[in-house]
PDB file of C-alpha atoms and ligand atoms in Angstrom:
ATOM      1  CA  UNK A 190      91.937 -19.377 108.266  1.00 91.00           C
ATOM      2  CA  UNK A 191      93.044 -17.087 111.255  1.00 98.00           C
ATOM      3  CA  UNK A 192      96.999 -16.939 111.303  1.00 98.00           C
ATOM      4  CA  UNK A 193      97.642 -17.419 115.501  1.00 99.00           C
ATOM      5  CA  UNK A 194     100.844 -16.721 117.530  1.00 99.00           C
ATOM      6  CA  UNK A 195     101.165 -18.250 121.351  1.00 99.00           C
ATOM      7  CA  UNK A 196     104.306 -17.858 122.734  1.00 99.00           C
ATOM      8  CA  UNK A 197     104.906 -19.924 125.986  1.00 98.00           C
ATOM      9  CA  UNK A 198     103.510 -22.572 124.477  1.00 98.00           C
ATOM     10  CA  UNK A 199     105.872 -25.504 125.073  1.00 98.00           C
ATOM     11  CA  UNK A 200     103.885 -26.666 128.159  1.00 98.00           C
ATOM     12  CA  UNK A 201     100.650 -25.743 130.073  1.00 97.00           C
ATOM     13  CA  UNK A 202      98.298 -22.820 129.353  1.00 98.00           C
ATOM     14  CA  UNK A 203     100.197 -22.243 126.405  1.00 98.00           C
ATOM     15  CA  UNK A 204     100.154 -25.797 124.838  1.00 98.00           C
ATOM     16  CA  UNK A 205      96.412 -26.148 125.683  1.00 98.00           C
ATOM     17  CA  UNK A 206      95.423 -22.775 123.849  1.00 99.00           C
ATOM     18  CA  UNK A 207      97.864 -23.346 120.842  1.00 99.00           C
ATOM     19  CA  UNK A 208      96.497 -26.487 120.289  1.00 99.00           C
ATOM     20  CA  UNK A 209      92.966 -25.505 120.732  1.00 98.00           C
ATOM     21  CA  UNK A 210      93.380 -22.915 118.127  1.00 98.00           C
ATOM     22  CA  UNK A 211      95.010 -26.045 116.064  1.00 98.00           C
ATOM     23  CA  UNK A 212      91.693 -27.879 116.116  1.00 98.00           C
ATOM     24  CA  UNK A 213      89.537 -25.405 114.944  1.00 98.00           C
ATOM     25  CA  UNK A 214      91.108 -25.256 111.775  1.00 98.00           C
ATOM     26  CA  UNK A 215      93.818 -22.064 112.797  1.00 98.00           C
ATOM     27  CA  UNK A 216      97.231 -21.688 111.581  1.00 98.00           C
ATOM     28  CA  UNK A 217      99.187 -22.140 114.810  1.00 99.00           C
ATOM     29  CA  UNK A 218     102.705 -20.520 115.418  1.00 99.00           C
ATOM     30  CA  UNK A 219     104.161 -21.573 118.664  1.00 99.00           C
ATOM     31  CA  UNK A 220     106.899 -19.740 120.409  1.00 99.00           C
ATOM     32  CA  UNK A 221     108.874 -20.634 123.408  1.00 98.00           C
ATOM     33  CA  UNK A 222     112.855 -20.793 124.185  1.00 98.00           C
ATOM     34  CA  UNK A 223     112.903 -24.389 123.461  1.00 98.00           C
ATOM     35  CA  UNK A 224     111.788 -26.522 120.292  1.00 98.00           C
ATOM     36  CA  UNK A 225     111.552 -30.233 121.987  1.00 98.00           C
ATOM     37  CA  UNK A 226     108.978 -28.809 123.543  1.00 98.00           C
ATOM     38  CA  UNK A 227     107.184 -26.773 120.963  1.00 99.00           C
ATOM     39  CA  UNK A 228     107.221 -30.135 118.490  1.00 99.00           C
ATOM     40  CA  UNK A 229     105.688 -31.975 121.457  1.00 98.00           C
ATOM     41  CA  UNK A 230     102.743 -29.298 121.808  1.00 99.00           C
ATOM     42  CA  UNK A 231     102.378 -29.647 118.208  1.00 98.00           C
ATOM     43  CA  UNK A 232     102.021 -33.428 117.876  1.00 98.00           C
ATOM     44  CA  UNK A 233     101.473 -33.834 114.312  1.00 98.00           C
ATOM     45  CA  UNK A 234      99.078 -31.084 113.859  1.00 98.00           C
ATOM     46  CA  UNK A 235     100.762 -28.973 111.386  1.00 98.00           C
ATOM     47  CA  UNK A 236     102.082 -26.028 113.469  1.00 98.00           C
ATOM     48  CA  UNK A 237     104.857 -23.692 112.899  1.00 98.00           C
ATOM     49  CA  UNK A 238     107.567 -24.017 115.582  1.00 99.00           C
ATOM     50  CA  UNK A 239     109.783 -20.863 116.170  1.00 98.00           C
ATOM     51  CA  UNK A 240     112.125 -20.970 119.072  1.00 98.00           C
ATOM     52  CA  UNK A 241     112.328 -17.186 120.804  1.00 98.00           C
ATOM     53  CA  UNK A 242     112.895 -15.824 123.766  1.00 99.00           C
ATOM     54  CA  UNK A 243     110.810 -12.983 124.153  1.00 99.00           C
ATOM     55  CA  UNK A 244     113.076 -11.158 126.199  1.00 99.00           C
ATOM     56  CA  UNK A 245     114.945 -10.990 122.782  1.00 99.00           C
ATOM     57  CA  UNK A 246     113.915  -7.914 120.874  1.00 99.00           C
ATOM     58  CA  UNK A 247     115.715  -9.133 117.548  1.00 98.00           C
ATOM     59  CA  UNK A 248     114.141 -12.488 117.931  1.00 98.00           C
ATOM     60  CA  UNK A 249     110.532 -11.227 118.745  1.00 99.00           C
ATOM     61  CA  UNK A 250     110.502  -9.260 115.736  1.00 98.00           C
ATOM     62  CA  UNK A 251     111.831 -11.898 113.817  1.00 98.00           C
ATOM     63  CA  UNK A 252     108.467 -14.242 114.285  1.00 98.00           C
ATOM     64  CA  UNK A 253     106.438 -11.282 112.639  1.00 98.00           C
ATOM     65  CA  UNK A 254     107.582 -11.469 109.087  1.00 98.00           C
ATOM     66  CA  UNK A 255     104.404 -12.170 108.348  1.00 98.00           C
ATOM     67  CA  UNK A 256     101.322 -10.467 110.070  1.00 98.00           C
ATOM     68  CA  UNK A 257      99.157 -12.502 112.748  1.00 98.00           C
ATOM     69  CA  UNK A 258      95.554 -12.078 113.208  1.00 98.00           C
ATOM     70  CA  UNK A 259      95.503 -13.659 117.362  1.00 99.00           C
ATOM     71  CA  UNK A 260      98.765 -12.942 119.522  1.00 99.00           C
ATOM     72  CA  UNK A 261      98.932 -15.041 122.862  1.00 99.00           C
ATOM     73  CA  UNK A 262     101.391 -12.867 124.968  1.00 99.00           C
ATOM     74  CA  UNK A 263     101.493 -16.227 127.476  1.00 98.00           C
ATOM     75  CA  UNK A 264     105.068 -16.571 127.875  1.00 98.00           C
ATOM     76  CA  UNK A 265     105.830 -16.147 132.230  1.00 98.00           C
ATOM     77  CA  UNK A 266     107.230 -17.541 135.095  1.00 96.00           C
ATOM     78  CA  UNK A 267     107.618 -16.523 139.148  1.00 92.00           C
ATOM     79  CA  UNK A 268     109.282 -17.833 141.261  1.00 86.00           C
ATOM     80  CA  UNK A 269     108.589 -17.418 145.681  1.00 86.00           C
ATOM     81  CA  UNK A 270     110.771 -15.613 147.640  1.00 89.00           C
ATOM     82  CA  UNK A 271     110.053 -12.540 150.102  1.00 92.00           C
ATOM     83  CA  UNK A 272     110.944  -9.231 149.181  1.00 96.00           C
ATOM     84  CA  UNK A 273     113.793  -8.702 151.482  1.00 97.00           C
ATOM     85  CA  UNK A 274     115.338 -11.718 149.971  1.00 95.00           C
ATOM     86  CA  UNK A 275     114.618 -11.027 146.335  1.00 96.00           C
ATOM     87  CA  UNK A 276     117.986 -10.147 144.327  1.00 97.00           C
ATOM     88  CA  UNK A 277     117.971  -7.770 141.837  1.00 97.00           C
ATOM     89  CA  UNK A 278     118.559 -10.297 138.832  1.00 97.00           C
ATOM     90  CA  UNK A 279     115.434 -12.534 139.924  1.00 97.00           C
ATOM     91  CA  UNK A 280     113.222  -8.656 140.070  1.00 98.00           C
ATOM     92  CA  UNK A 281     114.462  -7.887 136.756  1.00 98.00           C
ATOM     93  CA  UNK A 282     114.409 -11.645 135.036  1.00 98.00           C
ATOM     94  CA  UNK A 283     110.807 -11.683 136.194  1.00 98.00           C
ATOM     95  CA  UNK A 284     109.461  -8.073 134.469  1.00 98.00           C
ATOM     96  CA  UNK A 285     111.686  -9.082 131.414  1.00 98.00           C
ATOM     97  CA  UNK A 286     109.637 -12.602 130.675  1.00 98.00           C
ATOM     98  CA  UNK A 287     106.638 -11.172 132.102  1.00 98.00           C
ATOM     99  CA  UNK A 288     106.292  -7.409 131.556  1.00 98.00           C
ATOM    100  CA  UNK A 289     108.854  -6.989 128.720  1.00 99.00           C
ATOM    101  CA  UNK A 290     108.183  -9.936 127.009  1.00 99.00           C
ATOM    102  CA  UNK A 291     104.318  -9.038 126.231  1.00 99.00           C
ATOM    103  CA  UNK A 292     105.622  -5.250 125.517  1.00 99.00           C
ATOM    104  CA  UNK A 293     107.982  -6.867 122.908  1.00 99.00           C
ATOM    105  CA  UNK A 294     104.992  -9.084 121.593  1.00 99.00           C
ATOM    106  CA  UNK A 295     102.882  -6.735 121.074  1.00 99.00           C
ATOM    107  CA  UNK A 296     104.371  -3.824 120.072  1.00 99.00           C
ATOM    108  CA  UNK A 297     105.724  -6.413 117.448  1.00 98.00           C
ATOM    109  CA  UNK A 298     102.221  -7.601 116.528  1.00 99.00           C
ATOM    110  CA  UNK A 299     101.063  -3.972 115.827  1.00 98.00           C
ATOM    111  CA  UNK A 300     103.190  -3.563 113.134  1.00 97.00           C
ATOM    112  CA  UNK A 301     101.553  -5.654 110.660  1.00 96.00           C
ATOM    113  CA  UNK A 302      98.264  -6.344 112.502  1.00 98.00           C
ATOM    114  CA  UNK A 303      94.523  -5.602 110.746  1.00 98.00           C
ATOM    115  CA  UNK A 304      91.054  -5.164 111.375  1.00 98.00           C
ATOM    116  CA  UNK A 305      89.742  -7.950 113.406  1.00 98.00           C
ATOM    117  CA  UNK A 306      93.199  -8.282 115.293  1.00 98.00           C
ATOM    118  CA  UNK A 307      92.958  -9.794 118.380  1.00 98.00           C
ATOM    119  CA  UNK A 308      95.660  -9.405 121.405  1.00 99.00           C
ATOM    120  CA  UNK A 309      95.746 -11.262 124.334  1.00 99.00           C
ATOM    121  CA  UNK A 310      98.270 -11.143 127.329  1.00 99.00           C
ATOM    122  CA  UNK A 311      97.673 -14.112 129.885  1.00 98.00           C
ATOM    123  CA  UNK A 312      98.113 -12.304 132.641  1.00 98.00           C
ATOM    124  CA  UNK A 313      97.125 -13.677 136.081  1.00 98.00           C
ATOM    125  CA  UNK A 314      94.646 -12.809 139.679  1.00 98.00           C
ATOM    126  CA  UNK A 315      98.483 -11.540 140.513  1.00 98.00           C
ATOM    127  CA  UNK A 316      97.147  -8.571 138.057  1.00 98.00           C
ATOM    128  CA  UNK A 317      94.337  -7.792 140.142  1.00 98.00           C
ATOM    129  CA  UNK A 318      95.596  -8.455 143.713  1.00 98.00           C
ATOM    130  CA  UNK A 319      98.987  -8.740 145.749  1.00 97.00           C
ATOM    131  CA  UNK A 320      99.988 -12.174 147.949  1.00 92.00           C
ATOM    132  CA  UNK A 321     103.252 -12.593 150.144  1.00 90.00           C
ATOM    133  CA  UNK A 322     106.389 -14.213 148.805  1.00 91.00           C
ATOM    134  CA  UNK A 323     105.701 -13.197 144.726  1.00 94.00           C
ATOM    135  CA  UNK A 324     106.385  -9.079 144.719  1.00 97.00           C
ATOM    136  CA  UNK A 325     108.257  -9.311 141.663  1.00 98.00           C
ATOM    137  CA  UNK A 326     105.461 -11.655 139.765  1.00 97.00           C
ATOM    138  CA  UNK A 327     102.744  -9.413 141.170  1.00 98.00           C
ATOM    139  CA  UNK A 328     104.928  -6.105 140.098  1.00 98.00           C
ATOM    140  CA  UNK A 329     105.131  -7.388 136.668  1.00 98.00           C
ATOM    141  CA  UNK A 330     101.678  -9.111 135.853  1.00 98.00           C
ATOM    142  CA  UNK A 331     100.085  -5.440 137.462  1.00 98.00           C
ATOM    143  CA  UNK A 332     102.362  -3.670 134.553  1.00 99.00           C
ATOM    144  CA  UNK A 333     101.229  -6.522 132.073  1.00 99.00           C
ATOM    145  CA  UNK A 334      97.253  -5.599 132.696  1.00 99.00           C
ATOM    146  CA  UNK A 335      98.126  -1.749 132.718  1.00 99.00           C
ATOM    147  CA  UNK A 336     100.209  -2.140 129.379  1.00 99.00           C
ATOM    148  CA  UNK A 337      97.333  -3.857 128.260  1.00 99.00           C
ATOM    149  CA  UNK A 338      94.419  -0.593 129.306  1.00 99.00           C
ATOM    150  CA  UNK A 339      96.613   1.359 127.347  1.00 99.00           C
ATOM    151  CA  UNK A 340      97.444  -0.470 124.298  1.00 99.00           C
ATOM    152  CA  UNK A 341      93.557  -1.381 123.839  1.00 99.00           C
ATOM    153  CA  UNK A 342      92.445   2.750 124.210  1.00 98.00           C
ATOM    154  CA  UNK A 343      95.532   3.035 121.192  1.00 98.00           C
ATOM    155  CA  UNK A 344      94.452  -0.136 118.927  1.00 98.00           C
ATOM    156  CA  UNK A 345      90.442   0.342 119.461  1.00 98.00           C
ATOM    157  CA  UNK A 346      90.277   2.483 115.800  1.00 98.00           C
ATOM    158  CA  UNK A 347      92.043  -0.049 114.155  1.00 98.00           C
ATOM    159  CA  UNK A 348      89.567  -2.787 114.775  1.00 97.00           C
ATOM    160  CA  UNK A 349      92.100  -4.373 116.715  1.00 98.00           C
ATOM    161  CA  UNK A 350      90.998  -5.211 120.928  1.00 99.00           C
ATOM    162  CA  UNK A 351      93.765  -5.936 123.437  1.00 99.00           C
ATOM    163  CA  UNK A 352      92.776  -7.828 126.400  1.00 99.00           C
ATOM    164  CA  UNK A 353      94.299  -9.869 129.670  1.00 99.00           C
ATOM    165  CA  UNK A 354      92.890 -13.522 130.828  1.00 99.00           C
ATOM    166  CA  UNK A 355      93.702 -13.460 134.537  1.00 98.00           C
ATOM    167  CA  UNK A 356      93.815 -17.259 136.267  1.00 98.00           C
ATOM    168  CA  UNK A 357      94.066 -18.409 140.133  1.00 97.00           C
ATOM    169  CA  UNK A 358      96.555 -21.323 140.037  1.00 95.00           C
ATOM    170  CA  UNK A 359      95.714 -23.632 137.470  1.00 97.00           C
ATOM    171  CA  UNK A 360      96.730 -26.968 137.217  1.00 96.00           C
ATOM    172  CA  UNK A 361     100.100 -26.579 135.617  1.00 93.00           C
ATOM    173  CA  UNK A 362     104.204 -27.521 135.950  1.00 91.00           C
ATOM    174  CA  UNK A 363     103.764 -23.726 137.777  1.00 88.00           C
ATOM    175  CA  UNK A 364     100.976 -24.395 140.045  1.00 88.00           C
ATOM    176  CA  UNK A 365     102.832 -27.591 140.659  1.00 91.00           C
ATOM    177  CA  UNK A 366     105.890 -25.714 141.755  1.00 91.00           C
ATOM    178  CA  UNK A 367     103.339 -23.089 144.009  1.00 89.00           C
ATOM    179  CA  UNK A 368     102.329 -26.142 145.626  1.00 92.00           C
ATOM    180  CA  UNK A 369     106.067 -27.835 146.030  1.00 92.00           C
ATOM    181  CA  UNK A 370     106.967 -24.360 147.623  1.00 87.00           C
ATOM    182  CA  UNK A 371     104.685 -24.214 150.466  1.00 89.00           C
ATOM    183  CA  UNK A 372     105.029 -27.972 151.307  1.00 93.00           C
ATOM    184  CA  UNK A 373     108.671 -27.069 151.502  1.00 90.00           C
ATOM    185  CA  UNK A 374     108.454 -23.868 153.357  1.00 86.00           C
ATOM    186  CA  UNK A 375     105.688 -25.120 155.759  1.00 91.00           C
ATOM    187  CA  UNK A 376     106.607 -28.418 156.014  1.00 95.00           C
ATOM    188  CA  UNK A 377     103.267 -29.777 155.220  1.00 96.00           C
ATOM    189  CA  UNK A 378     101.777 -32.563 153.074  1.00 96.00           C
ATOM    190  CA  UNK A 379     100.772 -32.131 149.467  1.00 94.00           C
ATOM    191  CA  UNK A 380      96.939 -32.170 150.581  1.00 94.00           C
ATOM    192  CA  UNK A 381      97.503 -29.446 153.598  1.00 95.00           C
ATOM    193  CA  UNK A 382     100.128 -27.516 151.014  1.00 94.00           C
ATOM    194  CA  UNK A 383      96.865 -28.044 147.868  1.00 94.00           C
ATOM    195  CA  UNK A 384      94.425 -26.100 150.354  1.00 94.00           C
ATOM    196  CA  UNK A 385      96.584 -23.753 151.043  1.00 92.00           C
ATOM    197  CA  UNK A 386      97.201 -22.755 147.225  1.00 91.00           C
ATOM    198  CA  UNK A 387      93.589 -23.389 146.264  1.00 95.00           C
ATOM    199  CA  UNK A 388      92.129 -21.668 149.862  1.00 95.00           C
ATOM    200  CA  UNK A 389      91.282 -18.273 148.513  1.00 94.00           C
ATOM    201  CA  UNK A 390      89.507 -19.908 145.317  1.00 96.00           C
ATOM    202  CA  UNK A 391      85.904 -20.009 146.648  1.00 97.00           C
ATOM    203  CA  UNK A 392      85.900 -23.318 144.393  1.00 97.00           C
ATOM    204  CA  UNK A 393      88.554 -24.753 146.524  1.00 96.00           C
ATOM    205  CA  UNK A 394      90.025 -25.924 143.650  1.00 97.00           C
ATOM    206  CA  UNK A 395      92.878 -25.672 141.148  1.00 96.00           C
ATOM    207  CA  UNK A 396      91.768 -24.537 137.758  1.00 98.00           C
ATOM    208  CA  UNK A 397      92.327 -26.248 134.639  1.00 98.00           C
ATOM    209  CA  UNK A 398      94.002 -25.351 131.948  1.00 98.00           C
ATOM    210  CA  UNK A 399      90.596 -26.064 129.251  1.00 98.00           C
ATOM    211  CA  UNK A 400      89.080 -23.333 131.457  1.00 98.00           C
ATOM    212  CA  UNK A 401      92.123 -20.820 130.921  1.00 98.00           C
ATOM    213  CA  UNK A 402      91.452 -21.977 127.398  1.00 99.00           C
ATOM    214  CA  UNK A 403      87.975 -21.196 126.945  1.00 99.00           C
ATOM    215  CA  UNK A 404      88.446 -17.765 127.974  1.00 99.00           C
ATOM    216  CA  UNK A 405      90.853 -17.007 125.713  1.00 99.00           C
ATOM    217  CA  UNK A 406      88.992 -18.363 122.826  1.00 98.00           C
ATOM    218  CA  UNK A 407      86.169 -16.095 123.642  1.00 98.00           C
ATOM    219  CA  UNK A 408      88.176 -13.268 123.461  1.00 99.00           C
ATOM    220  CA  UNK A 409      89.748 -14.098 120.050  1.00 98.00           C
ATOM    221  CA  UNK A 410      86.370 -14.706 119.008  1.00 98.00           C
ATOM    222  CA  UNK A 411      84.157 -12.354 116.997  1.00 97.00           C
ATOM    223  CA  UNK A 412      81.631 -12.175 119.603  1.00 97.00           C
ATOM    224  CA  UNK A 413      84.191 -10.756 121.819  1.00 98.00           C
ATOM    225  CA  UNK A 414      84.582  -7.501 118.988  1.00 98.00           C
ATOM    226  CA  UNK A 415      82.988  -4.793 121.873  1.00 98.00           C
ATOM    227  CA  UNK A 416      85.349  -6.079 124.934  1.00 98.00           C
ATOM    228  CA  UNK A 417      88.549  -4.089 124.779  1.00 98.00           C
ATOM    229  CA  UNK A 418      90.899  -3.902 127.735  1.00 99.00           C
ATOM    230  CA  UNK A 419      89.018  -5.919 129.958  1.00 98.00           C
ATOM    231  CA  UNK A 420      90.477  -8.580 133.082  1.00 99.00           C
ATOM    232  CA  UNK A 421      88.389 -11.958 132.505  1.00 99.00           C
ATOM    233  CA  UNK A 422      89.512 -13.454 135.825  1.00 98.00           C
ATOM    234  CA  UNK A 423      89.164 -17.199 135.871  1.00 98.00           C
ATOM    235  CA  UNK A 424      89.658 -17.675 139.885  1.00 98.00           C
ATOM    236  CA  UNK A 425      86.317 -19.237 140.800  1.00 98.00           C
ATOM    237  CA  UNK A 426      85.013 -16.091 141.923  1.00 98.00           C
ATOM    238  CA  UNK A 427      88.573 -15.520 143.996  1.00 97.00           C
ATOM    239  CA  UNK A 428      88.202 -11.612 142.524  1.00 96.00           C
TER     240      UNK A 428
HETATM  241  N1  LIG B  61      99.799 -21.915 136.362  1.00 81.17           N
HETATM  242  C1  LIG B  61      99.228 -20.939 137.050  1.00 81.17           C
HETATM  243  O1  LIG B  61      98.773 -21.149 138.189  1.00 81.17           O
HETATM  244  C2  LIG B  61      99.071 -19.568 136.437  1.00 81.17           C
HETATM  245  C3  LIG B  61      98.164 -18.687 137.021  1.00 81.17           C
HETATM  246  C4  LIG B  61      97.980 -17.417 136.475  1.00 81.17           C
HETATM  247  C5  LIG B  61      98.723 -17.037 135.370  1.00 81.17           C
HETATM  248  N2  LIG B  61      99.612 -17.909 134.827  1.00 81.17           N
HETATM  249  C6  LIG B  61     100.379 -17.445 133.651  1.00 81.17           C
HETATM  250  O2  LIG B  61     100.082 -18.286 132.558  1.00 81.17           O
HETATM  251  C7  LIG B  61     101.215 -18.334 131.688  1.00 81.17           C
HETATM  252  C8  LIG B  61     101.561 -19.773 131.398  1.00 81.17           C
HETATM  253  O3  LIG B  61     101.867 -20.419 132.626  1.00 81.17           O
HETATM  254  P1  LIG B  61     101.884 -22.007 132.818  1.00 81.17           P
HETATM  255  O4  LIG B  61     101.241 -22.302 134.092  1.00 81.17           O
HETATM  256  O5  LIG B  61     101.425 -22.692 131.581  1.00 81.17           O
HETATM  257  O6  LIG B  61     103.454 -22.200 133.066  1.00 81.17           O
HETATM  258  P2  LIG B  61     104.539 -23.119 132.377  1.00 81.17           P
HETATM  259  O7  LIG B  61     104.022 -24.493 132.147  1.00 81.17           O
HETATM  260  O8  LIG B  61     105.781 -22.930 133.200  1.00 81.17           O
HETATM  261  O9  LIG B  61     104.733 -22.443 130.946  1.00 81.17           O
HETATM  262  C9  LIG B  61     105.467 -21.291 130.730  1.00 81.17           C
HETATM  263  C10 LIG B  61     106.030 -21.374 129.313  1.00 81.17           C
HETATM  264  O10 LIG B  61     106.693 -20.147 129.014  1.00 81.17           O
HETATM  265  C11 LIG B  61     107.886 -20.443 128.323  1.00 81.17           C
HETATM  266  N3  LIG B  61     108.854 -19.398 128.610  1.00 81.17           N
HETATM  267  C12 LIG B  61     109.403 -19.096 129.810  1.00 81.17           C
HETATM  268  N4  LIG B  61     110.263 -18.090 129.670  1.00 81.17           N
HETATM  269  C13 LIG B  61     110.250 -17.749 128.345  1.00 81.17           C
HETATM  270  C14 LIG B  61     110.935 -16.785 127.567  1.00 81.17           C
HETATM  271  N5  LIG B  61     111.833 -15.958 128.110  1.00 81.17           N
HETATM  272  N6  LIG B  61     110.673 -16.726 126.240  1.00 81.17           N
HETATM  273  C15 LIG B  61     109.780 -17.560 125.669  1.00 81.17           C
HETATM  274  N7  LIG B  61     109.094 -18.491 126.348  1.00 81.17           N
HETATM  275  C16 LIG B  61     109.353 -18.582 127.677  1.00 81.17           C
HETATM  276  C17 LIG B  61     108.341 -21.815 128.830  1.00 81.17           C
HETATM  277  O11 LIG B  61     109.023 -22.565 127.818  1.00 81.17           O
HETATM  278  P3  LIG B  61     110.624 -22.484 127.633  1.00 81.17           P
HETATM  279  O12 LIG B  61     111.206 -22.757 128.992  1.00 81.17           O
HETATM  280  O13 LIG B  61     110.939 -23.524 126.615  1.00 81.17           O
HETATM  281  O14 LIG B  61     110.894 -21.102 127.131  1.00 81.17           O
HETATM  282  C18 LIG B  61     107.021 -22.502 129.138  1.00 81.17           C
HETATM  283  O15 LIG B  61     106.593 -23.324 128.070  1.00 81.17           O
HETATM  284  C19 LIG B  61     102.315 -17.523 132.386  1.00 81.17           C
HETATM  285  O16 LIG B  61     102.347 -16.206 131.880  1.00 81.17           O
HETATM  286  C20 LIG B  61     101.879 -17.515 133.829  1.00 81.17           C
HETATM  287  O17 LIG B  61     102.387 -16.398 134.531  1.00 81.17           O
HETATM  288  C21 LIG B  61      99.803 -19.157 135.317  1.00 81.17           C
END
């Protein structure tokens, strides 16, 4: 039995994975800054719940008493505003739970970690490409995929592979929000605001969260031993 960390996984991508994991028989911590949550994502399944925030060295090291053989680095959030308006709190709240957070995670989940080890970061097409209105979430999930090069060219001897999962919007609270922000700021209907969001998906599209999922599996999975610092972009083709 495969001992399995997700942080972020009160809601969304994180829940889906964590409980995914759950079903095939893993041992499932899940992390987040809020325990309601964590118990609901765990729904009688026998996780482990362990409130962090992983902008909190102390309590990031703290879930790694004991080692884990899958780490999840999914813990994020962005918010939309354009860079002339972006205050200096929001730019550096957004690399902490983004960029920090998965440095924290990881360099945690090194310490302890074997053969076999598996790291993930859920990174995002933000990785891969900019877009107006999200500098700082773009700024940060860039530094998540190139902590992630690196740290997979330092693990690779170990046995250990370190890769990103990078989604278009998926189907989420925060692709709800993406979608709440341009009916707002355009002043157009949910359906206009959706094809706006899900335009530069050649799927047209949001994405769900089973296919965020599936990826991430596969990368845990043993069949995935030779891939090592690789973007899996689940965007429909998007990039
Ligand atoms: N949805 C999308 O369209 C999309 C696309 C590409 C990439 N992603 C990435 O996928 C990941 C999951 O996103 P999602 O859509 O599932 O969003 P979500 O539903 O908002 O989930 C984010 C989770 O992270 C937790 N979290 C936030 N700040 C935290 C902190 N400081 N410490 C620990 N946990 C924290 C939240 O729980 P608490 O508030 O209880 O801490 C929440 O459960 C994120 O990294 C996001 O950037 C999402």
């Amino acid at each position: 039995m495969r001992r399995v960390l997700v942080t972020g996984a009160g809601s969304g991508i994180g829940r889906a994975i964590a409980r995914s994991f759950a079903d095939a028989g893993d041992a499932v911590t899940v992390a987040g800054r809020r325990a309601g949550p964590l118990h609901e994502t765990d729904g009688g399944r026998g996780m482990t719940v362990a409130p962090a925030d992983v902008t909190d060295e102390a309590a990031v090291d703290a879930l790694f008493a004991r080692p884990f053989d899958v780490v999840v680095a999914n813990a994020g959030a962005g918010r939309v505003a354009p860079l002339t308006d972006l205050a200096l709190s929001e730019w550096n709240a957004t690399l902490a739970v983004n960029l920090t957070g998965t440095f924290l995670t990881f360099r945690a989940a090194l310490r302890g970690m074997g053969p076999g080890g598996r790291l993930i970061a859920m990174a995002s097409t933000a990785s891969l490409k900019g877009g107006p209105g999200i500098a700082a979430y773009v700024a940060a999930k860039h530094g998540v995929l190139g902590l992630v090069r690196a740290t997979a060219t330092e693990v690779a001897r170990r046995g250990i592979t370190c890769n990103a999962v990078c989604p278009g919007f998926v189907d989420t609270d925060m692709g709800e929000a993406a979608i709440a922000g341009v009916m707002q700021r355009l002043g157009i209907d949910r359906a206009a605001a959706t094809a706006r969001v899900t335009g530069a998906n050649p799927m047209r599209r949001l994405i769900d969260v089973d296919e965020v999922v599936a990826a991430t599996v596969f990368l845990a999975s043993p069949g995935a031993s030779m891939v090592n610092g690789h973007a899996l972009a689940v965007s429909g083709g998007e990039i």
